[in-house]
Coordinates of C-alpha atoms in Angstrom, one line a residue:
M1 CA 53.8 33.3 26.4
D2 CA 50.6 31.9 27.9
Q3 CA 48.3 30.0 25.6
V4 CA 44.7 31.2 25.6
L5 CA 42.2 28.3 26.1
S6 CA 38.7 28.4 24.7
P7 CA 35.9 28.0 27.1
L8 CA 34.5 24.6 27.7
V9 CA 31.1 24.0 26.0
V10 CA 29.0 20.9 26.7
T11 CA 26.9 19.7 23.7
S12 CA 25.0 16.6 22.9
D13 CA 27.0 15.9 19.7
P14 CA 30.8 15.6 20.2
R15 CA 31.5 15.5 16.5
V16 CA 31.3 19.4 16.3
F17 CA 34.7 19.6 18.2
N18 CA 36.2 16.3 17.1
Q19 CA 35.6 15.6 13.4
Q20 CA 37.8 12.5 13.6
L21 CA 35.2 10.5 15.5
P22 CA 33.3 8.0 13.2
E23 CA 29.6 8.3 12.4
P24 CA 27.4 6.3 14.8
P25 CA 26.5 3.0 13.2
G26 CA 23.0 2.9 11.6
P27 CA 20.6 0.0 11.8
R28 CA 21.8 -3.0 9.9
C29 CA 19.3 -4.5 7.4
E30 CA 20.8 -8.0 7.1
L31 CA 18.5 -10.9 6.8
A32 CA 19.9 -13.1 9.5
P33 CA 18.3 -15.7 11.8
W34 CA 17.0 -14.2 15.0
G35 CA 17.2 -17.3 17.2
G36 CA 14.4 -19.4 15.7
P37 CA 10.8 -19.8 16.8
E38 CA 9.8 -21.8 19.8
L39 CA 7.5 -24.9 19.7
V40 CA 4.2 -23.5 21.0
P41 CA 4.4 -20.1 19.0
A42 CA 5.4 -22.1 15.9
L43 CA 2.3 -24.3 16.2
V44 CA 0.1 -21.3 16.8
C45 CA 1.7 -19.6 13.7
A46 CA 1.0 -22.7 11.6
L47 CA -2.6 -22.8 12.7
C48 CA -3.0 -19.1 12.0
C49 CA -1.5 -19.6 8.6
F50 CA -4.0 -22.4 7.8
F51 CA -7.0 -20.2 8.9
S52 CA -5.6 -17.3 6.9
V53 CA -5.6 -19.3 3.7
V54 CA -9.2 -20.3 4.4
Y55 CA -10.1 -16.6 5.0
C56 CA -8.3 -15.4 1.9
C57 CA -9.5 -18.0 -0.6
F58 CA -12.8 -19.3 0.8
G59 CA -14.1 -16.5 3.1
Y60 CA -17.3 -15.8 1.2
R61 CA -18.1 -19.4 0.5
C62 CA -17.5 -20.6 4.1
F63 CA -19.3 -17.5 5.5
K64 CA -20.6 -19.1 8.8
A65 CA -17.3 -20.7 9.6
V66 CA -15.4 -17.5 9.0
M67 CA -17.9 -15.5 11.1
F68 CA -17.4 -18.0 14.0
L69 CA -13.6 -17.8 13.8
S70 CA -13.8 -14.0 13.6
G71 CA -15.9 -13.8 16.7
L72 CA -13.8 -16.4 18.5
F73 CA -10.4 -14.7 17.8
A74 CA -11.6 -11.1 18.4
G75 CA -13.5 -11.9 21.6
S76 CA -10.7 -14.1 23.0
L77 CA -8.0 -11.5 22.2
V78 CA -9.8 -8.6 23.8
I79 CA -10.8 -10.5 26.9
F80 CA -7.3 -12.1 27.3
L81 CA -5.6 -8.7 27.2
L82 CA -8.1 -7.3 29.7
C83 CA -7.7 -10.2 32.1
Y84 CA -3.9 -10.7 31.8
R85 CA -2.8 -7.0 31.8
E86 CA -5.3 -5.6 34.2
R87 CA -6.3 -6.5 37.7
V88 CA -9.7 -8.2 38.0
L89 CA -11.5 -8.0 41.3
E90 CA -8.2 -6.8 42.9
T91 CA -6.5 -10.0 41.8
Q92 CA -3.8 -10.5 39.2
L93 CA -4.9 -13.5 37.1
S94 CA -2.4 -16.0 35.9
L95 CA -1.8 -16.8 32.2
E96 CA -3.8 -20.1 32.3
V97 CA -6.8 -18.6 34.0
S98 CA -6.8 -15.6 31.6
A99 CA -6.6 -18.0 28.6
G100 CA -9.5 -20.1 29.9
I101 CA -11.7 -17.1 30.5
A102 CA -10.8 -15.6 27.1
L103 CA -11.6 -18.9 25.3
G104 CA -15.0 -19.2 27.0
I105 CA -16.1 -15.7 26.1
G106 CA -14.6 -16.1 22.6
L107 CA -16.7 -19.2 22.0
L108 CA -19.8 -17.2 23.1
C109 CA -18.9 -14.3 20.7
G110 CA -18.4 -16.8 17.9
L111 CA -21.8 -18.3 18.4
V112 CA -23.4 -14.8 18.4
T113 CA -21.7 -13.9 15.1
V114 CA -22.9 -17.1 13.5
L115 CA -26.5 -16.9 14.7
V116 CA -27.0 -13.1 14.2
R117 CA -26.1 -12.3 10.6
S118 CA -25.9 -8.5 11.1
V119 CA -23.4 -9.0 13.9
G120 CA -21.2 -11.1 11.7
L121 CA -21.2 -8.6 8.9
F122 CA -20.6 -5.7 11.4
L123 CA -17.6 -7.6 12.8
T124 CA -16.2 -8.3 9.3
G125 CA -16.4 -4.6 8.4
L126 CA -14.9 -3.6 11.7
L127 CA -11.9 -5.9 11.2
L128 CA -11.5 -4.7 7.6
G129 CA -11.3 -1.0 8.7
L130 CA -8.8 -1.9 11.4
A131 CA -6.6 -3.7 8.9
L132 CA -6.7 -0.9 6.5
G133 CA -5.9 1.6 9.2
A134 CA -2.9 -0.5 10.4
G135 CA -1.6 -0.8 6.9
A136 CA -1.9 3.0 6.4
L137 CA 0.0 3.7 9.6
L138 CA 2.9 1.5 8.6
A139 CA 3.0 2.6 5.0
T140 CA 3.0 6.4 5.8
E141 CA 5.8 6.2 8.4
P142 CA 8.6 7.8 6.2
W143 CA 6.4 10.8 5.4
Y144 CA 4.1 11.4 8.4
R145 CA 4.8 11.3 12.1
P146 CA 1.6 11.7 14.3
P147 CA 2.0 14.4 17.0
S148 CA 0.1 12.4 19.6
A149 CA -1.4 9.0 20.1
W150 CA -4.9 10.3 19.5
V151 CA -4.4 10.7 15.8
P152 CA -3.7 7.0 15.0
A153 CA -6.4 6.0 17.4
G154 CA -9.0 8.2 15.7
L155 CA -7.9 6.9 12.3
L156 CA -8.4 3.3 13.3
V157 CA -11.8 4.0 15.0
G158 CA -13.1 6.0 12.0
L159 CA -12.0 3.5 9.4
A160 CA -13.4 0.6 11.5
L161 CA -16.8 2.2 11.8
L162 CA -16.8 3.2 8.1
G163 CA -16.0 -0.4 7.1
A164 CA -18.7 -1.8 9.3
L165 CA -21.4 0.4 7.8
M166 CA -20.3 -0.2 4.3
T167 CA -20.3 -4.0 4.9
L168 CA -23.9 -3.8 6.3
R169 CA -25.0 -1.8 3.2
W170 CA -23.2 -4.0 0.5
P171 CA -22.6 -7.4 2.1
R172 CA -21.2 -9.4 -0.8
P173 CA -18.4 -7.1 -2.1
F174 CA -17.2 -6.0 1.3
T175 CA -17.4 -9.5 2.7
I176 CA -15.1 -10.7 -0.1
L177 CA -12.7 -7.8 0.3
G178 CA -12.7 -8.0 4.1
T179 CA -12.0 -11.7 4.3
A180 CA -9.4 -11.6 1.5
L181 CA -7.5 -8.7 3.2
L182 CA -7.7 -10.3 6.7
G183 CA -6.4 -13.6 5.4
A184 CA -3.6 -11.9 3.6
A185 CA -2.8 -9.9 6.8
G186 CA -2.6 -13.2 8.7
L187 CA -0.2 -14.7 6.2
V188 CA 2.0 -11.6 6.3
A189 CA 2.0 -11.7 10.1
C190 CA 3.1 -15.4 10.1
A191 CA 5.9 -14.6 7.6
D192 CA 6.9 -11.6 9.7
Y193 CA 7.2 -13.9 12.8
L194 CA 9.3 -16.5 11.0
V195 CA 11.6 -13.9 9.3
E196 CA 12.2 -11.2 11.8
G197 CA 10.2 -12.1 15.0
L198 CA 7.2 -9.8 14.5
A199 CA 9.1 -6.7 13.8
L200 CA 6.2 -5.2 11.9
G201 CA 3.9 -5.9 14.8
G202 CA 6.2 -4.1 17.2
R203 CA 6.5 -1.2 14.8
L204 CA 2.8 -0.9 14.6
G205 CA 2.5 -0.7 18.4
Q206 CA 5.2 2.1 18.4
R207 CA 3.2 4.0 15.7
L208 CA 0.1 3.7 17.8
R209 CA 1.9 5.2 20.8
A210 CA 3.4 7.9 18.5
V211 CA 7.0 7.1 19.6
P212 CA 9.3 9.7 18.1
G213 CA 12.7 9.0 16.4
L214 CA 12.0 5.6 15.1
P215 CA 14.7 4.0 12.8
P216 CA 13.6 3.3 9.2
L217 CA 12.2 -0.1 8.3
C218 CA 14.5 -2.6 6.5
W219 CA 13.9 -3.7 2.9
Y220 CA 12.4 -7.1 3.9
S221 CA 9.9 -5.4 6.1
W222 CA 8.8 -3.3 3.2
A223 CA 8.7 -6.4 1.0
L224 CA 6.3 -8.1 3.5
L225 CA 4.2 -5.0 3.8
G226 CA 4.0 -4.8 0.0
A227 CA 3.0 -8.4 -0.2
W228 CA -0.2 -7.8 1.9
P229 CA -2.2 -5.9 -0.7
A230 CA -1.0 -8.2 -3.5
L231 CA -2.2 -11.3 -1.6
G232 CA -5.4 -9.6 -0.7
T233 CA -6.1 -8.7 -4.4
L234 CA -5.4 -12.3 -5.5
G235 CA -7.7 -13.7 -2.8
A236 CA -10.5 -11.2 -3.6
V237 CA -10.3 -12.1 -7.3
A238 CA -10.3 -15.9 -6.5
Q239 CA -13.4 -15.5 -4.3
W240 CA -15.2 -13.3 -6.8
R241 CA -14.6 -15.5 -9.8
L242 CA -14.2 -19.0 -8.4
T243 CA -15.4 -19.7 -4.9
A244 CA -18.1 -17.1 -4.1
E245 CA -21.0 -19.0 -5.6
G246 CA -23.0 -21.4 -3.5
R247 CA -24.9 -21.7 -0.2
G248 CA -24.2 -19.9 3.0
R249 CA -24.2 -16.5 1.4
P250 CA -24.5 -13.5 3.7
D251 CA -27.1 -11.7 1.4
G252 CA -29.4 -14.7 1.6
K253 CA -29.9 -15.0 -2.2
L254 CA -29.8 -18.3 -4.0
K255 CA -29.3 -18.6 -7.7
A256 CA -30.8 -22.0 -7.9
R257 CA -33.5 -22.5 -10.5
G258 CA -36.9 -21.9 -9.1
V259 CA -35.8 -19.7 -6.2
G260 CA -35.5 -16.1 -7.4
G261 CA -34.9 -14.6 -10.8
R262 CA -36.1 -16.2 -14.0
G263 CA -36.7 -19.5 -12.4
S264 CA -39.1 -18.2 -9.8
R265 CA -40.9 -16.0 -12.5
G266 CA -41.4 -19.1 -14.6
W267 CA -42.7 -21.1 -11.6
R268 CA -45.2 -18.4 -10.7
G269 CA -46.4 -17.9 -14.3
G270 CA -46.9 -21.6 -15.0
G271 CA -47.9 -22.7 -11.6
R272 CA -51.5 -23.6 -12.5
R273 CA -50.5 -25.4 -15.7
R274 CA -47.9 -27.4 -13.9
L275 CA -50.2 -28.3 -11.0
G276 CA -53.0 -29.1 -13.5
S277 CA -50.9 -31.4 -15.6
R278 CA -50.2 -33.8 -12.8
R279 CA -51.7 -37.2 -13.4
R280 CA -52.8 -39.9 -11.1
P281 CA -50.7 -43.0 -10.9
P282 CA -52.0 -45.9 -13.0
A283 CA -54.2 -48.5 -11.4
P284 CA -52.7 -51.9 -10.7
Q285 CA -53.3 -54.7 -13.2
S286 CA -55.0 -57.0 -10.7
Y287 CA -57.6 -54.4 -9.9
L288 CA -58.4 -53.9 -13.6
R289 CA -58.6 -57.6 -14.2
S290 CA -61.0 -58.0 -11.3
L291 CA -63.3 -55.3 -12.8
R292 CA -63.2 -57.0 -16.2
D293 CA -64.0 -60.5 -14.9
R294 CA -66.9 -59.4 -12.6
P295 CA -70.3 -60.6 -14.0
R296 CA -72.4 -57.8 -15.3
A297 CA -76.1 -57.4 -14.5
P298 CA -78.5 -56.8 -17.5
R299 CA -79.1 -53.1 -18.0
S300 CA -82.6 -51.8 -17.9
A301 CA -83.6 -48.6 -19.6
P302 CA -84.1 -45.9 -17.1
H303 CA -87.7 -44.5 -17.0
T304 CA -88.0 -40.9 -16.2
V305 CA -91.5 -39.8 -15.0
L306 CA -92.7 -36.4 -16.1
D307 CA -95.7 -34.8 -14.4
L308 CA -97.8 -33.4 -17.2
D309 CA -100.9 -32.5 -15.3
Y310 CA -100.3 -30.9 -12.0
D311 CA -104.0 -31.0 -10.9
S312 CA -104.9 -34.6 -12.1
G313 CA -101.6 -36.0 -11.2
S314 CA -101.3 -38.0 -14.5
T315 CA -97.9 -39.1 -15.4
T316 CA -96.4 -40.3 -18.7
P317 CA -93.1 -42.1 -18.9
L318 CA -90.7 -40.3 -21.3
T319 CA -89.3 -43.5 -22.6
A320 CA -92.7 -45.1 -23.4
P321 CA -93.3 -46.1 -27.0
P322 CA -95.5 -43.7 -29.0
A323 CA -99.2 -44.5 -29.7
G324 CA -99.9 -46.7 -32.7
R325 CA -96.5 -48.5 -32.5
P326 CA -96.2 -52.0 -31.0

């Protein structure tokens, strides 16, 4: 008796016809060394970690220095990507030439952000919005997958412009919040490089390109992502309570006595009294002694002449003795 064979069906999943095949292995979330950092990237990471601590804890106090570093890093990064990835004047620039051009333009951008206060505030708010948008893209990965790359791009641009406008309107709170969150983001990026080789940075790039079918993040990636708002909150509180007072403030207000507030009101109200109460310095003793030892001439009584008769022109001294007296 002939055996009837079922027709051959080609599918993408062979487990439908063979249940004995094992499940495909999922991504392993084991915290293992990934090969170790190289020398130059490790030095750059250490420098970035130092500047991130300055941003997070002293961003509002060191306002001009932070604005210079923001302009330097932002300008250098953008120009380096444009020069190294794209062809300039039909020529592919080398890594050294691209880095030199990026450094020069970054220095120029840093000087502009220091000299023009509104540009520095705008750049701080812009970076704050970009950081918030990047964190939102990474945090919402398990629940939301963007259909196209225009959705995350629009989210980043909208949050960046909103942060820039809010920072220009309220300089002090948003400068403190922006520098604290940017410093915390730098610390998290350095830790991500040392732990898993910038896996969070690569995942952010994939989210921006709206790559489908991404594997879930590991537990240590979520731990690093959760440490970012915690470090940012600690840095903002430290700046607000401890290190935000002093000179170099972006709003241009000084709380020194006599400049603004109660001190200036008292100065304006009592200005005349204070100016009038100033005394001349005392004369030297030698000058006083010379005046005291100088021989005095005998005084003569002053005679004031009063014209009593305009027509005759007779005059009588006012100090003359009266008639009948010697």
